[in-house]
PDB file of C-alpha atoms in Angstrom:
ATOM      1  CA  ASP S   1       0.000   0.000   0.000  1.00  0.00           C
ATOM      2  CA  VAL S   2       1.389   3.396  -0.975  1.00  0.00           C
ATOM      3  CA  LYS S   3       2.221   5.714   1.830  1.00  0.00           C
ATOM      4  CA  VAL S   4       3.058   9.177   2.987  1.00  0.00           C
ATOM      5  CA  THR S   5       4.723   8.922   6.359  1.00  0.00           C
ATOM      6  CA  GLN S   6       5.126  11.801   8.751  1.00  0.00           C
ATOM      7  CA  SER S   7       7.828  11.281  11.329  1.00  0.00           C
ATOM      8  CA  SER S   8       5.866  12.287  14.411  1.00  0.00           C
ATOM      9  CA  ARG S   9       2.192  12.064  15.284  1.00  0.00           C
ATOM     10  CA  TYR S  10       2.422  14.426  18.253  1.00  0.00           C
ATOM     11  CA  LEU S  11       5.098  16.968  19.049  1.00  0.00           C
ATOM     12  CA  VAL S  12       5.505  19.499  21.844  1.00  0.00           C
ATOM     13  CA  LYS S  13       8.118  22.213  21.430  1.00  0.00           C
ATOM     14  CA  ARG S  14       9.073  25.370  23.250  1.00  0.00           C
ATOM     15  CA  THR S  15       8.757  28.884  21.871  1.00  0.00           C
ATOM     16  CA  GLY S  16      11.879  29.862  19.949  1.00  0.00           C
ATOM     17  CA  GLU S  17      12.963  26.318  19.164  1.00  0.00           C
ATOM     18  CA  LYS S  18      13.846  25.278  15.645  1.00  0.00           C
ATOM     19  CA  VAL S  19      11.455  22.502  14.643  1.00  0.00           C
ATOM     20  CA  PHE S  20      11.789  19.971  11.858  1.00  0.00           C
ATOM     21  CA  LEU S  21       8.794  18.076  10.513  1.00  0.00           C
ATOM     22  CA  GLU S  22       9.730  15.241   8.218  1.00  0.00           C
ATOM     23  CA  CYS S  23       7.673  13.647   5.470  1.00  0.00           C
ATOM     24  CA  VAL S  24       8.585  10.652   3.336  1.00  0.00           C
ATOM     25  CA  GLN S  25       6.638   9.154   0.428  1.00  0.00           C
ATOM     26  CA  ASP S  26       7.259   5.832  -1.262  1.00  0.00           C
ATOM     27  CA  MET S  27       5.339   6.444  -4.488  1.00  0.00           C
ATOM     28  CA  ASP S  28       8.055   8.194  -6.499  1.00  0.00           C
ATOM     29  CA  HIS S  29       5.792  11.255  -6.702  1.00  0.00           C
ATOM     30  CA  GLU S  30       7.162  14.467  -8.129  1.00  0.00           C
ATOM     31  CA  ASN S  31       4.983  16.830  -6.105  1.00  0.00           C
ATOM     32  CA  MET S  32       4.987  17.259  -2.345  1.00  0.00           C
ATOM     33  CA  PHE S  33       3.065  19.686  -0.171  1.00  0.00           C
ATOM     34  CA  TRP S  34       2.858  20.956   3.376  1.00  0.00           C
ATOM     35  CA  TYR S  35      -0.450  22.184   4.788  1.00  0.00           C
ATOM     36  CA  ARG S  36      -1.564  23.275   8.196  1.00  0.00           C
ATOM     37  CA  GLN S  37      -5.071  22.674   9.415  1.00  0.00           C
ATOM     38  CA  ASP S  38      -6.822  24.781  12.018  1.00  0.00           C
ATOM     39  CA  PRO S  39     -10.425  24.643  13.218  1.00  0.00           C
ATOM     40  CA  GLY S  40     -12.697  26.713  10.989  1.00  0.00           C
ATOM     41  CA  LEU S  41      -9.920  27.502   8.521  1.00  0.00           C
ATOM     42  CA  GLY S  42      -9.648  24.257   6.600  1.00  0.00           C
ATOM     43  CA  LEU S  43      -6.304  23.325   5.097  1.00  0.00           C
ATOM     44  CA  ARG S  44      -3.927  26.108   4.178  1.00  0.00           C
ATOM     45  CA  LEU S  45      -0.959  25.561   1.911  1.00  0.00           C
ATOM     46  CA  ILE S  46       2.408  26.499   3.400  1.00  0.00           C
ATOM     47  CA  TYR S  47       4.904  25.350   0.772  1.00  0.00           C
ATOM     48  CA  PHE S  48       5.054  22.915  -2.091  1.00  0.00           C
ATOM     49  CA  SER S  49       7.693  21.365  -4.295  1.00  0.00           C
ATOM     50  CA  TYR S  50       7.564  20.086  -7.866  1.00  0.00           C
ATOM     51  CA  ASP S  51      11.000  18.548  -7.916  1.00  0.00           C
ATOM     52  CA  VAL S  52      14.113  17.963  -5.893  1.00  0.00           C
ATOM     53  CA  LYS S  53      15.604  21.222  -4.658  1.00  0.00           C
ATOM     54  CA  MET S  54      12.622  23.170  -5.964  1.00  0.00           C
ATOM     55  CA  LYS S  55      10.130  24.908  -3.717  1.00  0.00           C
ATOM     56  CA  GLU S  56       7.349  27.414  -4.025  1.00  0.00           C
ATOM     57  CA  LYS S  57       5.517  29.424  -1.418  1.00  0.00           C
ATOM     58  CA  GLY S  58       1.944  28.670  -0.647  1.00  0.00           C
ATOM     59  CA  ASP S  59      -0.564  30.930   1.035  1.00  0.00           C
ATOM     60  CA  ILE S  60       1.069  31.176   4.452  1.00  0.00           C
ATOM     61  CA  PRO S  61       4.851  30.679   4.170  1.00  0.00           C
ATOM     62  CA  GLU S  62       5.839  33.227   6.824  1.00  0.00           C
ATOM     63  CA  GLY S  63       7.773  31.639   9.664  1.00  0.00           C
ATOM     64  CA  TYR S  64       8.413  28.440   7.716  1.00  0.00           C
ATOM     65  CA  SER S  65      10.967  27.069   5.302  1.00  0.00           C
ATOM     66  CA  VAL S  66      11.279  23.754   3.499  1.00  0.00           C
ATOM     67  CA  SER S  67      13.913  21.419   2.190  1.00  0.00           C
ATOM     68  CA  ARG S  68      13.732  18.816  -0.533  1.00  0.00           C
ATOM     69  CA  GLU S  69      17.154  17.233  -1.051  1.00  0.00           C
ATOM     70  CA  LYS S  70      15.760  13.880  -2.165  1.00  0.00           C
ATOM     71  CA  LYS S  71      12.665  13.114  -4.190  1.00  0.00           C
ATOM     72  CA  GLU S  72      11.018  11.084  -1.469  1.00  0.00           C
ATOM     73  CA  ARG S  73      11.578  13.475   1.419  1.00  0.00           C
ATOM     74  CA  PHE S  74      10.105  16.914   2.078  1.00  0.00           C
ATOM     75  CA  SER S  75      10.914  18.657   5.327  1.00  0.00           C
ATOM     76  CA  LEU S  76       9.101  21.579   6.910  1.00  0.00           C
ATOM     77  CA  ILE S  77      11.169  23.800   9.161  1.00  0.00           C
ATOM     78  CA  LEU S  78       9.879  26.216  11.747  1.00  0.00           C
ATOM     79  CA  GLU S  79      12.829  28.549  12.157  1.00  0.00           C
ATOM     80  CA  SER S  80      11.740  29.850  15.568  1.00  0.00           C
ATOM     81  CA  ALA S  81       8.577  28.227  16.793  1.00  0.00           C
ATOM     82  CA  SER S  82       5.826  30.459  18.114  1.00  0.00           C
ATOM     83  CA  THR S  83       2.574  29.649  19.865  1.00  0.00           C
ATOM     84  CA  ASN S  84       0.554  30.687  16.791  1.00  0.00           C
ATOM     85  CA  GLN S  85       2.178  27.810  14.947  1.00  0.00           C
ATOM     86  CA  THR S  86       0.405  25.320  17.149  1.00  0.00           C
ATOM     87  CA  SER S  87      -1.566  23.327  14.601  1.00  0.00           C
ATOM     88  CA  MET S  88      -2.071  20.078  12.738  1.00  0.00           C
ATOM     89  CA  TYR S  89       0.485  19.788   9.934  1.00  0.00           C
ATOM     90  CA  LEU S  90      -0.311  17.606   6.946  1.00  0.00           C
ATOM     91  CA  CYS S  91       2.076  16.454   4.261  1.00  0.00           C
ATOM     92  CA  ALA S  92       0.838  15.288   0.857  1.00  0.00           C
ATOM     93  CA  SER S  93       2.285  14.066  -2.400  1.00  0.00           C
ATOM     94  CA  SER S  94       0.961  13.644  -5.928  1.00  0.00           C
ATOM     95  CA  ASN S  95       2.037  12.364  -9.294  1.00  0.00           C
ATOM     96  CA  GLY S  96       3.582  14.898 -11.649  1.00  0.00           C
ATOM     97  CA  LEU S  97       0.833  14.199 -14.107  1.00  0.00           C
ATOM     98  CA  ALA S  98      -1.865  14.865 -11.552  1.00  0.00           C
ATOM     99  CA  THR S  99      -4.194  17.643 -12.549  1.00  0.00           C
ATOM    100  CA  GLY S 100      -6.179  19.974 -10.383  1.00  0.00           C
ATOM    101  CA  GLY S 101      -5.721  18.174  -7.104  1.00  0.00           C
ATOM    102  CA  TYR S 102      -6.228  14.668  -8.440  1.00  0.00           C
ATOM    103  CA  GLY S 103      -4.907  11.845  -6.344  1.00  0.00           C
ATOM    104  CA  TYR S 104      -3.191  13.615  -3.494  1.00  0.00           C
ATOM    105  CA  THR S 105      -2.038  11.151  -0.863  1.00  0.00           C
ATOM    106  CA  PHE S 106      -1.879  12.631   2.606  1.00  0.00           C
ATOM    107  CA  GLY S 107       0.000  11.556   5.665  1.00  0.00           C
ATOM    108  CA  SER S 108      -1.768  11.114   8.988  1.00  0.00           C
ATOM    109  CA  GLY S 109      -0.597  14.477  10.238  1.00  0.00           C
ATOM    110  CA  THR S 110       1.610  15.856  12.988  1.00  0.00           C
ATOM    111  CA  ARG S 111      -0.124  17.681  15.783  1.00  0.00           C
ATOM    112  CA  LEU S 112       2.371  20.296  16.941  1.00  0.00           C
ATOM    113  CA  THR S 113       1.946  22.184  20.182  1.00  0.00           C
ATOM    114  CA  VAL S 114       4.239  25.129  20.881  1.00  0.00           C
ATOM    115  CA  VAL S 115       4.355  26.138  24.535  1.00  0.00           C
TER     116      VAL S 115
ATOM    117  CA  LEU J   1      -7.436  31.443  -8.081  1.00  0.00           C
ATOM    118  CA  ALA J   2     -10.922  30.061  -7.889  1.00  0.00           C
ATOM    119  CA  LYS J   3     -12.381  30.084  -4.409  1.00  0.00           C
ATOM    120  CA  THR J   4     -14.960  27.550  -3.318  1.00  0.00           C
ATOM    121  CA  THR J   5     -17.977  27.938  -1.053  1.00  0.00           C
ATOM    122  CA  GLN J   6     -19.594  24.982   0.684  1.00  0.00           C
ATOM    123  CA  PRO J   7     -22.140  24.594   3.487  1.00  0.00           C
ATOM    124  CA  ILE J   8     -20.420  24.426   6.844  1.00  0.00           C
ATOM    125  CA  SER J   9     -22.357  21.381   7.967  1.00  0.00           C
ATOM    126  CA  MET J  10     -25.039  18.919   6.917  1.00  0.00           C
ATOM    127  CA  ASP J  11     -26.975  16.191   8.680  1.00  0.00           C
ATOM    128  CA  SER J  12     -28.577  13.108   7.229  1.00  0.00           C
ATOM    129  CA  TYR J  13     -29.635   9.574   8.112  1.00  0.00           C
ATOM    130  CA  GLU J  14     -28.343   6.170   7.205  1.00  0.00           C
ATOM    131  CA  GLY J  15     -29.580   4.900   3.860  1.00  0.00           C
ATOM    132  CA  GLN J  16     -30.279   8.360   2.476  1.00  0.00           C
ATOM    133  CA  GLU J  17     -28.645   9.955  -0.540  1.00  0.00           C
ATOM    134  CA  VAL J  18     -26.614  13.022   0.406  1.00  0.00           C
ATOM    135  CA  ASN J  19     -25.803  15.842  -1.976  1.00  0.00           C
ATOM    136  CA  ILE J  20     -23.196  18.437  -1.079  1.00  0.00           C
ATOM    137  CA  THR J  21     -22.993  21.449  -3.353  1.00  0.00           C
ATOM    138  CA  CYS J  22     -19.929  23.584  -3.902  1.00  0.00           C
ATOM    139  CA  SER J  23     -19.904  27.019  -5.551  1.00  0.00           C
ATOM    140  CA  HIS J  24     -16.902  28.124  -7.599  1.00  0.00           C
ATOM    141  CA  ASN J  25     -18.011  31.151  -9.581  1.00  0.00           C
ATOM    142  CA  ASN J  26     -14.522  32.102 -10.737  1.00  0.00           C
ATOM    143  CA  ILE J  27     -13.492  28.720 -12.067  1.00  0.00           C
ATOM    144  CA  ALA J  28     -11.002  28.949 -14.918  1.00  0.00           C
ATOM    145  CA  THR J  29     -11.040  27.046 -18.180  1.00  0.00           C
ATOM    146  CA  ASN J  30      -8.214  24.733 -17.136  1.00  0.00           C
ATOM    147  CA  ASP J  31      -9.502  24.072 -13.636  1.00  0.00           C
ATOM    148  CA  TYR J  32     -10.666  20.676 -12.446  1.00  0.00           C
ATOM    149  CA  ILE J  33     -13.057  20.047  -9.558  1.00  0.00           C
ATOM    150  CA  THR J  34     -11.910  17.571  -6.948  1.00  0.00           C
ATOM    151  CA  TRP J  35     -13.448  16.276  -3.733  1.00  0.00           C
ATOM    152  CA  TYR J  36     -11.723  14.886  -0.669  1.00  0.00           C
ATOM    153  CA  GLN J  37     -12.993  13.211   2.491  1.00  0.00           C
ATOM    154  CA  GLN J  38     -11.371  13.581   5.892  1.00  0.00           C
ATOM    155  CA  PHE J  39     -11.984  11.546   9.026  1.00  0.00           C
ATOM    156  CA  PRO J  40     -10.855  12.802  12.461  1.00  0.00           C
ATOM    157  CA  SER J  41      -7.121  12.440  13.104  1.00  0.00           C
ATOM    158  CA  GLN J  42      -6.436  11.461   9.514  1.00  0.00           C
ATOM    159  CA  GLY J  43      -5.335  13.241   6.382  1.00  0.00           C
ATOM    160  CA  PRO J  44      -7.861  13.882   3.605  1.00  0.00           C
ATOM    161  CA  ARG J  45      -8.547  11.095   1.142  1.00  0.00           C
ATOM    162  CA  PHE J  46      -9.254  11.612  -2.564  1.00  0.00           C
ATOM    163  CA  ILE J  47     -12.849  10.764  -3.558  1.00  0.00           C
ATOM    164  CA  ILE J  48     -13.520  11.953  -7.094  1.00  0.00           C
ATOM    165  CA  GLN J  49     -12.532  14.462  -9.748  1.00  0.00           C
ATOM    166  CA  GLY J  50     -14.306  15.884 -12.759  1.00  0.00           C
ATOM    167  CA  TYR J  51     -14.163  18.586 -15.383  1.00  0.00           C
ATOM    168  CA  LYS J  52     -17.696  18.703 -16.739  1.00  0.00           C
ATOM    169  CA  THR J  53     -20.987  16.772 -16.844  1.00  0.00           C
ATOM    170  CA  LYS J  54     -21.048  13.704 -14.630  1.00  0.00           C
ATOM    171  CA  VAL J  55     -18.430  11.421 -13.175  1.00  0.00           C
ATOM    172  CA  THR J  56     -19.177   8.289 -11.174  1.00  0.00           C
ATOM    173  CA  ASN J  57     -16.975   5.865  -9.309  1.00  0.00           C
ATOM    174  CA  GLU J  58     -17.527   3.206  -6.690  1.00  0.00           C
ATOM    175  CA  VAL J  59     -17.764   5.768  -3.919  1.00  0.00           C
ATOM    176  CA  ALA J  60     -19.634   8.784  -5.265  1.00  0.00           C
ATOM    177  CA  SER J  61     -20.933  10.746  -8.218  1.00  0.00           C
ATOM    178  CA  LEU J  62     -19.977  14.257  -9.201  1.00  0.00           C
ATOM    179  CA  PHE J  63     -22.383  16.451 -11.125  1.00  0.00           C
ATOM    180  CA  ILE J  64     -21.078  19.543 -12.905  1.00  0.00           C
ATOM    181  CA  PRO J  65     -23.442  21.828 -14.844  1.00  0.00           C
ATOM    182  CA  ALA J  66     -22.510  23.313 -18.178  1.00  0.00           C
ATOM    183  CA  ASP J  67     -21.380  26.662 -16.749  1.00  0.00           C
ATOM    184  CA  ARG J  68     -19.144  24.840 -14.210  1.00  0.00           C
ATOM    185  CA  LYS J  69     -19.794  27.487 -11.571  1.00  0.00           C
ATOM    186  CA  SER J  70     -20.912  24.858  -9.114  1.00  0.00           C
ATOM    187  CA  SER J  71     -20.655  21.126  -8.543  1.00  0.00           C
ATOM    188  CA  THR J  72     -22.510  18.564  -6.465  1.00  0.00           C
ATOM    189  CA  LEU J  73     -21.005  15.570  -4.731  1.00  0.00           C
ATOM    190  CA  SER J  74     -23.573  12.815  -4.372  1.00  0.00           C
ATOM    191  CA  LEU J  75     -23.123  10.015  -1.835  1.00  0.00           C
ATOM    192  CA  PRO J  76     -25.630   7.198  -2.367  1.00  0.00           C
ATOM    193  CA  ARG J  77     -27.131   5.408   0.628  1.00  0.00           C
ATOM    194  CA  VAL J  78     -24.853   6.839   3.280  1.00  0.00           C
ATOM    195  CA  SER J  79     -23.842   4.957   6.396  1.00  0.00           C
ATOM    196  CA  LEU J  80     -22.490   6.071   9.770  1.00  0.00           C
ATOM    197  CA  SER J  81     -18.970   5.628   8.416  1.00  0.00           C
ATOM    198  CA  ASP J  82     -19.560   8.440   5.923  1.00  0.00           C
ATOM    199  CA  THR J  83     -19.514  10.923   8.803  1.00  0.00           C
ATOM    200  CA  ALA J  84     -16.556  13.122   7.858  1.00  0.00           C
ATOM    201  CA  VAL J  85     -15.530  16.498   6.499  1.00  0.00           C
ATOM    202  CA  TYR J  86     -15.795  16.853   2.719  1.00  0.00           C
ATOM    203  CA  TYR J  87     -13.654  19.330   0.813  1.00  0.00           C
ATOM    204  CA  CYS J  88     -14.290  20.730  -2.631  1.00  0.00           C
ATOM    205  CA  LEU J  89     -11.183  21.891  -4.479  1.00  0.00           C
ATOM    206  CA  VAL J  90     -10.762  23.757  -7.724  1.00  0.00           C
ATOM    207  CA  GLY J  91      -7.434  24.029  -9.441  1.00  0.00           C
ATOM    208  CA  ASP J  92      -5.060  23.270 -12.236  1.00  0.00           C
ATOM    209  CA  MET J  93      -1.741  21.559 -11.681  1.00  0.00           C
ATOM    210  CA  GLY J  94      -0.584  22.289 -15.209  1.00  0.00           C
ATOM    211  CA  SER J  95       1.378  25.352 -14.181  1.00  0.00           C
ATOM    212  CA  SER J  96       4.107  25.502 -11.569  1.00  0.00           C
ATOM    213  CA  ALA J  97       2.512  28.633 -10.192  1.00  0.00           C
ATOM    214  CA  SER J  98      -0.799  26.933  -9.567  1.00  0.00           C
ATOM    215  CA  LYS J  99      -1.989  26.007  -6.140  1.00  0.00           C
ATOM    216  CA  ILE J 100      -4.831  23.886  -4.968  1.00  0.00           C
ATOM    217  CA  ILE J 101      -6.918  25.583  -2.324  1.00  0.00           C
ATOM    218  CA  PHE J 102      -8.841  23.689   0.314  1.00  0.00           C
ATOM    219  CA  GLY J 103     -11.772  25.600   1.763  1.00  0.00           C
ATOM    220  CA  SER J 104     -13.232  24.994   5.203  1.00  0.00           C
ATOM    221  CA  GLY J 105     -15.116  21.924   4.051  1.00  0.00           C
ATOM    222  CA  THR J 106     -18.556  20.549   4.882  1.00  0.00           C
ATOM    223  CA  ARG J 107     -18.951  18.567   8.070  1.00  0.00           C
ATOM    224  CA  LEU J 108     -21.363  15.748   7.290  1.00  0.00           C
ATOM    225  CA  SER J 109     -23.006  13.961  10.202  1.00  0.00           C
ATOM    226  CA  ILE J 110     -24.911  10.746   9.584  1.00  0.00           C
ATOM    227  CA  ARG J 111     -27.396   9.548  12.176  1.00  0.00           C
ATOM    228  CA  PRO J 112     -28.815   6.049  12.668  1.00  0.00           C
TER     229      PRO J 112
END
C-alpha cells in the first residue's frame, strides 16, 4: 500500500525552538506539499515542491521554510517556533501528471503544540 | 485562483442519498473540480474528480453543470462511516505557479 509517512504524530516544542517536521513518500511522486489545518480555517498551503531542490511558497509561508534534497523526502522547518504555529500539519504528495488536485495522498498528520 | 464555497455542515440519516454542493463562480477554463474526504485524526482522502458533466466511481458521483460554476457531490445510501468532512477543491496543476486551495469543508453527520 502506498504511503506518505510523517515522522511524528504528536510533538511538543518550546517557543523559539527550531522545529523539523519530516515527510517521506514511497510512491516516487514528483509533487509534495505541506499544509496546516486549524479549526474553521480548513487546510492552508504552506509550501510545495515540484522537484528535488525546488520549492514554491503557498498561502502562508511566513515563519516556515522547506527542504527537498531527495525526491522522497520533504521537510518543513519552523525557524523559531511560536505559539501561533500550534496546529495540525499535513504532508501530501501527488504524481507529476496529476491535474487539479487529483490523487493527493496525505500523511496522517503531525499535531504540533508550541508552549 | 478560484475560491470555493460549501455549506459548513449537513446532517442526514443512514440509507439516504446526500448531496453536497460547492460554488466556484470564478473557475477557470483549465480548472478541475476535486473532492476529498477527511476523518478525524487522519489526512484527507481523494474521492472523485471531474471537469464537466457527470463522473461516477464506486464511492460517489460528481455532477457539474454546463457553466461549471458549481458542482454537487452525491453520496448514495450513506452509512455512519460516511460521517466526515468533505472538501471541494478547484485548481489546475498544469502550471508551476498553480496552487490547490482547500476551503473549510462541509462537516457531514450521519445519524442512525
